[in-house]
Short mmCIF file of N, CA and C in Angstrom, two decimals:
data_model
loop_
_atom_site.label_atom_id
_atom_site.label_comp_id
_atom_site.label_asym_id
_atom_site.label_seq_id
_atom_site.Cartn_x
_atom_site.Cartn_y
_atom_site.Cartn_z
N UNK A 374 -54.63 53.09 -15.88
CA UNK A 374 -54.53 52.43 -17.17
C UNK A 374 -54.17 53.45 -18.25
N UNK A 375 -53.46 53.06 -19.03
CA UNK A 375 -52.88 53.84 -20.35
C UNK A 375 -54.21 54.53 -21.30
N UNK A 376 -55.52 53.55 -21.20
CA UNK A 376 -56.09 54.13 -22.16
C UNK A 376 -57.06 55.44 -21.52
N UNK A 377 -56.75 55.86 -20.20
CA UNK A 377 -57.49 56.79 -19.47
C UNK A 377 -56.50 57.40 -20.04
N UNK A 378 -55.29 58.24 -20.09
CA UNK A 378 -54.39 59.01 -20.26
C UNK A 378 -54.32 59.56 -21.78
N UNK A 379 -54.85 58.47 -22.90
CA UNK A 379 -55.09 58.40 -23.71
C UNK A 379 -56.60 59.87 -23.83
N UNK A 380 -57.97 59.24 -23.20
CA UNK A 380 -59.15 59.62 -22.99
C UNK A 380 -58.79 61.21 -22.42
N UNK A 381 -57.98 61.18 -21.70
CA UNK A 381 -57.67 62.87 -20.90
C UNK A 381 -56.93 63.43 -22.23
N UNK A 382 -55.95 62.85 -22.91
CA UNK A 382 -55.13 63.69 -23.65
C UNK A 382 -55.84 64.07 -24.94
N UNK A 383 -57.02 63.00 -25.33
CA UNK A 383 -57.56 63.66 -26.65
C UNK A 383 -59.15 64.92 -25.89
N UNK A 384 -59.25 64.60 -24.88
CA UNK A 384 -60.15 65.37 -24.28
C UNK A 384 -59.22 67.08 -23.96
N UNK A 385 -58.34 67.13 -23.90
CA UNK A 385 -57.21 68.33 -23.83
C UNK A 385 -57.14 68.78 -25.17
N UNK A 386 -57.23 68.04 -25.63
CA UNK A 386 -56.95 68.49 -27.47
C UNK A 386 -58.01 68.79 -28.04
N UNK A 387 -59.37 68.35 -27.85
CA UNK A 387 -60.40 68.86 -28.77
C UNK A 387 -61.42 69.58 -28.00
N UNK A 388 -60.97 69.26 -26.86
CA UNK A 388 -61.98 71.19 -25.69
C UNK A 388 -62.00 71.36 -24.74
N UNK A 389 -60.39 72.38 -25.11
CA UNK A 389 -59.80 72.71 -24.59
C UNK A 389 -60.45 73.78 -23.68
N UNK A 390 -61.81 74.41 -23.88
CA UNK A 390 -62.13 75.13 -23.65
C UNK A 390 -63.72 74.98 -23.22
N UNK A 391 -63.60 73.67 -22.92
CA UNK A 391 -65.50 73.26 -22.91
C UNK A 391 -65.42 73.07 -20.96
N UNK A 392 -66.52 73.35 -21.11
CA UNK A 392 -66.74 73.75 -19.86
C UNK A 392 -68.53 72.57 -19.07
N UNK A 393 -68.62 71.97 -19.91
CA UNK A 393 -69.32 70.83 -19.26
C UNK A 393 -69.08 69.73 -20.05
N UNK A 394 -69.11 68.45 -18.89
CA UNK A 394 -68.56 66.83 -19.47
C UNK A 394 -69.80 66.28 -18.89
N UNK A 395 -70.21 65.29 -19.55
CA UNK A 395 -70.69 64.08 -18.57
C UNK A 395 -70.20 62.98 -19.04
N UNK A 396 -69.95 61.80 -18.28
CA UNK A 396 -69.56 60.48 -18.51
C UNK A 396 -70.17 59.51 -18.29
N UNK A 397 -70.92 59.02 -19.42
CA UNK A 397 -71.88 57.83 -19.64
C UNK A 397 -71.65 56.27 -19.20
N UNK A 398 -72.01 56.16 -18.28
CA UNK A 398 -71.72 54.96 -18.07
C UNK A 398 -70.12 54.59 -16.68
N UNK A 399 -70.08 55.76 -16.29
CA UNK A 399 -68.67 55.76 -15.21
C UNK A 399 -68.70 55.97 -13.68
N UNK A 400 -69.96 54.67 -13.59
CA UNK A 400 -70.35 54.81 -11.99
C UNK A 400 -69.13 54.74 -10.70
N UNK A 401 -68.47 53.80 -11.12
CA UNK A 401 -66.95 53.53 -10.38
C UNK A 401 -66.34 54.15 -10.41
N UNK A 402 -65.99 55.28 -11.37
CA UNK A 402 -64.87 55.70 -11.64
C UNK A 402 -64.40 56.95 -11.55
N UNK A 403 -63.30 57.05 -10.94
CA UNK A 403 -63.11 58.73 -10.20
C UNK A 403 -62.45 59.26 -11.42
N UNK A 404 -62.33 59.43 -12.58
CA UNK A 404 -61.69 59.87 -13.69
C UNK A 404 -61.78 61.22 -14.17
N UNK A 405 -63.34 61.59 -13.70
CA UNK A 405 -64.24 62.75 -14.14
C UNK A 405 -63.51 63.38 -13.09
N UNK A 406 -62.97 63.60 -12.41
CA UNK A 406 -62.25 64.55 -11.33
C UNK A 406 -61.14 65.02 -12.26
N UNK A 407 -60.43 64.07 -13.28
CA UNK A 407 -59.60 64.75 -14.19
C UNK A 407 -59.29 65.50 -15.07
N UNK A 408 -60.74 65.72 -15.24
CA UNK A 408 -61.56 66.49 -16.68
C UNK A 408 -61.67 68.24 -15.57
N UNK A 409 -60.59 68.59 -14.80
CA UNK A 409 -60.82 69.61 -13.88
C UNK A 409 -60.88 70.96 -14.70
N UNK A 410 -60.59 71.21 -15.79
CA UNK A 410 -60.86 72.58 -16.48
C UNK A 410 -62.27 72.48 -16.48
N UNK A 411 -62.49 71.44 -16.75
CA UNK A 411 -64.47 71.34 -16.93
C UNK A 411 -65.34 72.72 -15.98
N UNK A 412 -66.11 73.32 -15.91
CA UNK A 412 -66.87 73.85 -14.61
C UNK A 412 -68.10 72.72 -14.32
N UNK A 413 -68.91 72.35 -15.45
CA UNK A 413 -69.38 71.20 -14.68
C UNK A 413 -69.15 69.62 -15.17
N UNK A 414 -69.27 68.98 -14.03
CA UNK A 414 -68.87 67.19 -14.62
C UNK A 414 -70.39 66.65 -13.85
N UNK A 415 -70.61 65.97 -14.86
CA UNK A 415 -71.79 64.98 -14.30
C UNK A 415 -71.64 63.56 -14.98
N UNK A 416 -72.06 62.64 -14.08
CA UNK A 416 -71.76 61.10 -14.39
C UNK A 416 -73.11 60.70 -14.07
N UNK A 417 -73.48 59.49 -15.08
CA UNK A 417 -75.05 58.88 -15.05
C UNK A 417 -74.56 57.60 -15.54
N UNK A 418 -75.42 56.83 -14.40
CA UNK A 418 -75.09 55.24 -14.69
C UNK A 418 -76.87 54.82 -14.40
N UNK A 419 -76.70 53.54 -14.54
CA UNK A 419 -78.03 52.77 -14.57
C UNK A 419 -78.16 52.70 -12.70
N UNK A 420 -77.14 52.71 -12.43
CA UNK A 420 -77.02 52.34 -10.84
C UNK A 420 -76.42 53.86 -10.45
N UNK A 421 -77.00 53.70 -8.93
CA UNK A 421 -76.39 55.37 -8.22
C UNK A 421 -75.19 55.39 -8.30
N UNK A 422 -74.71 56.57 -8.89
CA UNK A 422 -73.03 56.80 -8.95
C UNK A 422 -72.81 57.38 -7.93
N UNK A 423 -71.28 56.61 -6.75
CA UNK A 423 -71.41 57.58 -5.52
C UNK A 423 -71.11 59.25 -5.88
N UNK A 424 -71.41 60.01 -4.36
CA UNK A 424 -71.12 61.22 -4.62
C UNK A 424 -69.57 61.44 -4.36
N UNK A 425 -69.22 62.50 -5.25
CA UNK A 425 -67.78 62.89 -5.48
C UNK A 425 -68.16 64.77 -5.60
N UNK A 426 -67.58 65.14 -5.18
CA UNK A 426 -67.30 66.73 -5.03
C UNK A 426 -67.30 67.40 -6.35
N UNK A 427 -67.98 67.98 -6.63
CA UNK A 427 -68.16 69.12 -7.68
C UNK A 427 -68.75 68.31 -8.57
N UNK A 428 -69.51 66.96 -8.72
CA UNK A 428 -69.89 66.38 -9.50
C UNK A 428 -71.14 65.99 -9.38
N UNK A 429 -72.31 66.25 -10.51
CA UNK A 429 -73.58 65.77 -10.61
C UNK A 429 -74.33 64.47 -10.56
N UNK A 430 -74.31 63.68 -9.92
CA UNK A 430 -74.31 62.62 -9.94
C UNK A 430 -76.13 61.81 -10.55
N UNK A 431 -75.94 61.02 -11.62
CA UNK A 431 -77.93 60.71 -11.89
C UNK A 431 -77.63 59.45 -11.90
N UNK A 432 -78.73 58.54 -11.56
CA UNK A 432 -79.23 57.48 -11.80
C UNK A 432 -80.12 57.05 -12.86
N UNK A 433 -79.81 55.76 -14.16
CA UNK A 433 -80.96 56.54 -14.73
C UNK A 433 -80.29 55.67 -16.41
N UNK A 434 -81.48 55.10 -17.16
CA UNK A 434 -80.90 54.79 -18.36
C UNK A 434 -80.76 55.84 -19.23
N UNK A 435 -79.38 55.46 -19.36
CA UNK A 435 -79.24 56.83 -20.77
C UNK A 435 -80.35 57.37 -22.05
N UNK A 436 -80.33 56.23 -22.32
CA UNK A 436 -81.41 56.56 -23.41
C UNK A 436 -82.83 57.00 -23.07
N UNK A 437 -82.90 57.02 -21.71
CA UNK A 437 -84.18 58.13 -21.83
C UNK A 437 -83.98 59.42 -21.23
N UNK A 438 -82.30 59.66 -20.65
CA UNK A 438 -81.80 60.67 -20.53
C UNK A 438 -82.51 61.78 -21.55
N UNK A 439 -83.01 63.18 -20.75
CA UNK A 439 -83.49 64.19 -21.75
C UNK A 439 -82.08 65.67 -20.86
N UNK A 440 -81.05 65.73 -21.45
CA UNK A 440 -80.39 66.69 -20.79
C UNK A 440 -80.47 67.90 -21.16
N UNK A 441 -81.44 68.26 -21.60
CA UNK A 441 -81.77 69.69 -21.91
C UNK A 441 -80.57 70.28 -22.19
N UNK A 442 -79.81 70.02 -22.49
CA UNK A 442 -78.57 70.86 -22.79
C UNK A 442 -77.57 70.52 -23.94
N UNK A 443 -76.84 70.81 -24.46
CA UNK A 443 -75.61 70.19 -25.37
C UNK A 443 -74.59 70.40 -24.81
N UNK A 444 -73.79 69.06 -24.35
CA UNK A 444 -72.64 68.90 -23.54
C UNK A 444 -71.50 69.32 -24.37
N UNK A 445 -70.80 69.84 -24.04
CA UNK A 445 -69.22 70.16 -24.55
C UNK A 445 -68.26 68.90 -25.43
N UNK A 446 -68.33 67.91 -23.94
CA UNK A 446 -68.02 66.67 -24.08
C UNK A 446 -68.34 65.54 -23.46
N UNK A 447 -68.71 64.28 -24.49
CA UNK A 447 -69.06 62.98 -23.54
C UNK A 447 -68.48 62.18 -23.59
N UNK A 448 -68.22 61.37 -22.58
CA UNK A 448 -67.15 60.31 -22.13
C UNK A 448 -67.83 58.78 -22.00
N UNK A 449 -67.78 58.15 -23.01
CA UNK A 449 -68.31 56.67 -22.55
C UNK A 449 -67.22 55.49 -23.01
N UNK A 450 -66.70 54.90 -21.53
CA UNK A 450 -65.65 54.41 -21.61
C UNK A 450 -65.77 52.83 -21.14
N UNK A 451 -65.74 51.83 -22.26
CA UNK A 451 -65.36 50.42 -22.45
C UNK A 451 -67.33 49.78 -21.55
N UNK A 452 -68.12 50.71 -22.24
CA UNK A 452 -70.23 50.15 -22.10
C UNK A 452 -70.18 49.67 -23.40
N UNK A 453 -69.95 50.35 -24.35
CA UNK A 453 -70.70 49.98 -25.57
C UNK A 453 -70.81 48.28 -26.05
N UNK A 454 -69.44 48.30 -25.52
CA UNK A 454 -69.72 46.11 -25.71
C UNK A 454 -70.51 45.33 -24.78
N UNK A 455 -70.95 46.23 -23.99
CA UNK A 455 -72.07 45.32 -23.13
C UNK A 455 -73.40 45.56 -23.20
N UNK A 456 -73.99 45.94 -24.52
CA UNK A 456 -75.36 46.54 -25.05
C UNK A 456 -75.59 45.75 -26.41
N UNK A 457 -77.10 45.22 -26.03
CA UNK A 457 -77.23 44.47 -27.24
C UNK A 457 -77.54 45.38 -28.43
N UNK A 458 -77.83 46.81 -28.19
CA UNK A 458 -78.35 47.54 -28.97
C UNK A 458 -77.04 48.48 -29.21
N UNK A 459 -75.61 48.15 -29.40
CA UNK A 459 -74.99 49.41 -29.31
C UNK A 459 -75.19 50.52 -29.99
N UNK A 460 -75.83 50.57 -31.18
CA UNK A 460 -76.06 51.63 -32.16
C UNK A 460 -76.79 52.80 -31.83
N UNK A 461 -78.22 51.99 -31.23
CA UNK A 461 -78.81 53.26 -30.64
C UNK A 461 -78.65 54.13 -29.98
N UNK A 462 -77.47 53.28 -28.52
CA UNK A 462 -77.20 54.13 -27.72
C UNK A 462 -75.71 55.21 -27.97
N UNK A 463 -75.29 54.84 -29.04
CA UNK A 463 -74.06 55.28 -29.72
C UNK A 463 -74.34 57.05 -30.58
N UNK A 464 -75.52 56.39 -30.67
CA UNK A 464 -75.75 57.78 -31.78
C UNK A 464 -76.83 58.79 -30.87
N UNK A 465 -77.28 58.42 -29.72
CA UNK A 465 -77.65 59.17 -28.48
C UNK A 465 -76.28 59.80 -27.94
N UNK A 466 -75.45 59.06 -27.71
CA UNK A 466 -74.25 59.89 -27.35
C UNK A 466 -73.93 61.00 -28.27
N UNK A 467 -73.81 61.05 -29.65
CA UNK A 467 -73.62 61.96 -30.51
C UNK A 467 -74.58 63.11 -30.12
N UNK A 468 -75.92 62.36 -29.77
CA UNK A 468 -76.69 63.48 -29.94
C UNK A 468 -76.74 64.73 -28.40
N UNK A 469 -76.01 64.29 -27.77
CA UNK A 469 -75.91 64.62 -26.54
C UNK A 469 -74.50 65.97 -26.45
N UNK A 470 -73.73 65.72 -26.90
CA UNK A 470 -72.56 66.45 -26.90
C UNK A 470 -71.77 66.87 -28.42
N UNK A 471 -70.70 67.67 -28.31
CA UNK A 471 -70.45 68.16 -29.27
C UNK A 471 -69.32 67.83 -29.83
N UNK A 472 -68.79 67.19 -28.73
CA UNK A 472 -67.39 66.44 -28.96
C UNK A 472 -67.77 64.84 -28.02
N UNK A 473 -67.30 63.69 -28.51
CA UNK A 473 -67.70 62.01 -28.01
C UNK A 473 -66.45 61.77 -28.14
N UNK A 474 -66.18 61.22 -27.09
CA UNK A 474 -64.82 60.00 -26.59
C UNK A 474 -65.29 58.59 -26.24
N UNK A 475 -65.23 57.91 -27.08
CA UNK A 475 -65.40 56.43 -26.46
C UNK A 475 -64.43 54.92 -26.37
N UNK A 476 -64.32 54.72 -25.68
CA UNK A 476 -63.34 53.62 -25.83
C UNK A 476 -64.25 52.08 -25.82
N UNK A 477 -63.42 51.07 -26.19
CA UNK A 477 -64.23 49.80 -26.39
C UNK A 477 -62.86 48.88 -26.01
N UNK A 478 -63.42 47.51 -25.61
CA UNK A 478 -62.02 46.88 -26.14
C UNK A 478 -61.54 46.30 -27.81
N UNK A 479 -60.70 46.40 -27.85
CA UNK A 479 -60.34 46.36 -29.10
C UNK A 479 -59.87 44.60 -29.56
N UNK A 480 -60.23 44.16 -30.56
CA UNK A 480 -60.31 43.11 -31.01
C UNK A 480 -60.01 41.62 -30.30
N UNK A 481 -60.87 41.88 -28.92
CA UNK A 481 -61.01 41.36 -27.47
C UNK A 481 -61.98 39.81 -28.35
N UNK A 482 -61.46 38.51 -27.99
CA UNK A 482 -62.41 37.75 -28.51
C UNK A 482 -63.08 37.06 -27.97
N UNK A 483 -64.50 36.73 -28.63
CA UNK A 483 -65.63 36.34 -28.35
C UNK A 483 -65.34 35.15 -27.38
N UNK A 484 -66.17 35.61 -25.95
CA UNK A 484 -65.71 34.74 -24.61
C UNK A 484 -64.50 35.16 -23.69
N UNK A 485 -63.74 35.93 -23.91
CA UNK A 485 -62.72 36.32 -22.78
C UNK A 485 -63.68 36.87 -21.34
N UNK A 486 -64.37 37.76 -22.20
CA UNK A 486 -65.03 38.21 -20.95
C UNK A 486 -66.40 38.03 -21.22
N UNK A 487 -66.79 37.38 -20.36
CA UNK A 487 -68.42 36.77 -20.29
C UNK A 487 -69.57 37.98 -20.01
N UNK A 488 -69.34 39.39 -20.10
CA UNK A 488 -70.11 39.89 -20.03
C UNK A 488 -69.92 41.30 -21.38
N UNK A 489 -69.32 41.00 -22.05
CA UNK A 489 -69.30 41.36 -23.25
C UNK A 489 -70.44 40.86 -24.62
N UNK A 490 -71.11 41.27 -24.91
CA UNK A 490 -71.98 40.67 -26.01
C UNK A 490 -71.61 40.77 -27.63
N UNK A 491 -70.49 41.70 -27.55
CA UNK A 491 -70.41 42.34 -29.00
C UNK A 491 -68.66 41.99 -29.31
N UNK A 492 -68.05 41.07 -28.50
CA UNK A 492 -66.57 40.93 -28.93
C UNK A 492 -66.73 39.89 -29.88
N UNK A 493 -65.66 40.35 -30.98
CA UNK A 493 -64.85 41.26 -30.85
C UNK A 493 -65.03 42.34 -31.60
N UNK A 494 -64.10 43.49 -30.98
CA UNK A 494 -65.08 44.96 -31.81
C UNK A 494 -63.92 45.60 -32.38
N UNK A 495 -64.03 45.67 -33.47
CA UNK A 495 -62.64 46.85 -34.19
C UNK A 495 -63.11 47.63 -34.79
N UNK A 496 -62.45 48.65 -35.55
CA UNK A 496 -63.03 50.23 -36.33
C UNK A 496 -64.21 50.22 -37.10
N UNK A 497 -64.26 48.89 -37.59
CA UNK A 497 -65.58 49.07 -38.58
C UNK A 497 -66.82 48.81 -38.08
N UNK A 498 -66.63 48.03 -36.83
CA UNK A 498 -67.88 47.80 -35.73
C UNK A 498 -68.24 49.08 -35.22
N UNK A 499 -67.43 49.77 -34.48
CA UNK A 499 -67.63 50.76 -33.86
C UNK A 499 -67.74 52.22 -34.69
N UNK A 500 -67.39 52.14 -35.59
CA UNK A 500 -67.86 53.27 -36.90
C UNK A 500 -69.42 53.27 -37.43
N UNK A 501 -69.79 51.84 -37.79
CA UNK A 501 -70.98 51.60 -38.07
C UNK A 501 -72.09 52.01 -36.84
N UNK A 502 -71.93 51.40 -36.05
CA UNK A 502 -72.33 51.77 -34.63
C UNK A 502 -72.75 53.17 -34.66
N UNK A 503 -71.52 54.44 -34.87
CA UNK A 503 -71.53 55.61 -34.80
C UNK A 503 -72.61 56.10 -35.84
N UNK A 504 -72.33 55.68 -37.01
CA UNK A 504 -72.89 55.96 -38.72
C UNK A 504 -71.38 56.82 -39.05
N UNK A 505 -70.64 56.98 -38.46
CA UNK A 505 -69.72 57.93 -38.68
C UNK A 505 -68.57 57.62 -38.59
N UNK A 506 -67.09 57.78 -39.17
CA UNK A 506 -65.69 57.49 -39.24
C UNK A 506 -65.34 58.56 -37.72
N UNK A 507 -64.51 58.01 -37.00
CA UNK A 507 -64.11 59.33 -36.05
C UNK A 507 -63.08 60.74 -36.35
N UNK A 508 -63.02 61.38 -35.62
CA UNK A 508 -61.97 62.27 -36.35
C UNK A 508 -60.68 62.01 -35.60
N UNK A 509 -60.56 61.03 -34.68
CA UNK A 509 -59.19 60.63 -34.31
C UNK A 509 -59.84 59.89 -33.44
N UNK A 510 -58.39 58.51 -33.35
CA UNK A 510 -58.78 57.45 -33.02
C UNK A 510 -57.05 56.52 -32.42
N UNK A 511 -56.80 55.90 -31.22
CA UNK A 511 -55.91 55.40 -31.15
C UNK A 511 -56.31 54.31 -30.28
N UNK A 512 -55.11 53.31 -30.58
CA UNK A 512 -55.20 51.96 -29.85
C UNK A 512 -54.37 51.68 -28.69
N UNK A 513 -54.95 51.46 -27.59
CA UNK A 513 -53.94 51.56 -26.70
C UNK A 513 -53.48 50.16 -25.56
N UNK A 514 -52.51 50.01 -25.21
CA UNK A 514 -52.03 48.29 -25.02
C UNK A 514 -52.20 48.92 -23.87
N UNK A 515 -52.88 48.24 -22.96
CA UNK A 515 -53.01 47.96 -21.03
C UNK A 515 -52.43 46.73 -20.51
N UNK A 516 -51.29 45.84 -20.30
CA UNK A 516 -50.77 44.74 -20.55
C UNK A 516 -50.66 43.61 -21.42
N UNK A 517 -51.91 43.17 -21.79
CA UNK A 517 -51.65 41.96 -22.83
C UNK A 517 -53.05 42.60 -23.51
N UNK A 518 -53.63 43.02 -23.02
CA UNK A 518 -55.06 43.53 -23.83
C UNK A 518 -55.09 44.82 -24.74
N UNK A 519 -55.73 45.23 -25.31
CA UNK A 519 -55.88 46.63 -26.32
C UNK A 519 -57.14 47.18 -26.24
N UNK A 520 -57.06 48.47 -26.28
CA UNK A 520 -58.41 49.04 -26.49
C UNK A 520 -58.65 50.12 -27.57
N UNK A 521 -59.19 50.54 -28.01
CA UNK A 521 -59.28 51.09 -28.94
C UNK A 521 -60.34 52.92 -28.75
N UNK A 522 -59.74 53.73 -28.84
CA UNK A 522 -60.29 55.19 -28.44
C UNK A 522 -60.43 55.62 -29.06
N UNK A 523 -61.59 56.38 -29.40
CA UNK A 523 -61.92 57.42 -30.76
C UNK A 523 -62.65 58.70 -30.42
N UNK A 524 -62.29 59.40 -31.30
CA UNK A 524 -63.31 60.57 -31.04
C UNK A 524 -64.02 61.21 -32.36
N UNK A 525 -65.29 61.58 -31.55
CA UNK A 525 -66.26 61.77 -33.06
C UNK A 525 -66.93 62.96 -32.33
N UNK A 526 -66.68 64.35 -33.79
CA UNK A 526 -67.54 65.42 -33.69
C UNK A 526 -68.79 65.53 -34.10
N UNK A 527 -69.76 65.89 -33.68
CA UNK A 527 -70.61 66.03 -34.21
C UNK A 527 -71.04 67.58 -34.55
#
């Protein structure tokens, strides 16, 4: 999908030089293999994320995630509309890393997808969410749908 290419290319651009990722919420998804400058990648879902090679794999709700560490960069890609609480867990992501990539779908409407709680979501949803404007942000068309990618420093 276009908006992964999107997610790698602003992740190339703002650290360039970071050397741990984790990706919130990307149990399925072999993506974190792309983030290969990384030295470490770790992925945490609510459910066991399978194992993949060179990658940390947790089980485990984020928000009581304690990662003793400050991540380089975090990746949470198209969760936030399926949380009744997105805010909280939005500004846990901030607090987690030093650079945040998140994608959502973008002005997706209420009922397309039945497991969405928060469509439809555009910049001012997902800003508020943050408390914060991003420092770059693009919209990206995947056939008839859009999503919307941002990134926020903290």
């Amino acid at each position: 999908m276009r908006y992964y290419a999107q997610v790698l290319a602003f992740a190339r651009r703002y650290e360039p030089e970071g050397s741990s990722v984790i990706d919130v919420g990307g149990r399925d998804c072999e993506y974190i293999q792309w983030f290969d400058w990384f030295e470490r990648k770790v992925v945490i879902d609510l459910k066991p994320p399978p194992a993949s090679p060179g990658v940390e794999t947790l089980a485990g709700n984020f928000l009581e995630f304690q990662p003793g560490v400050c991540f380089d960069l975090v990746v949470c890609l198209q969760v936030l509309e399926h949380l009744q609480e997105p805010a909280e867990f939005c500004r846990k992501l901030l607090q987690t890393g030093r650079t945040v990539i998140v994608s959502v779908p973008y002005r997706w409407p209420r009922g397309l997808c039945k497991y969405h709680v928060q469509d439809p979501v555009d910049e001012i949803k997902l800003h508020g969410w943050a408390g914060q404007s991003p420092r770059d942000s693009a919209i990206v068309r995947d056939g008839n749908r859009e999503r919307l990618v941002a990134v926020f420093a903290t």
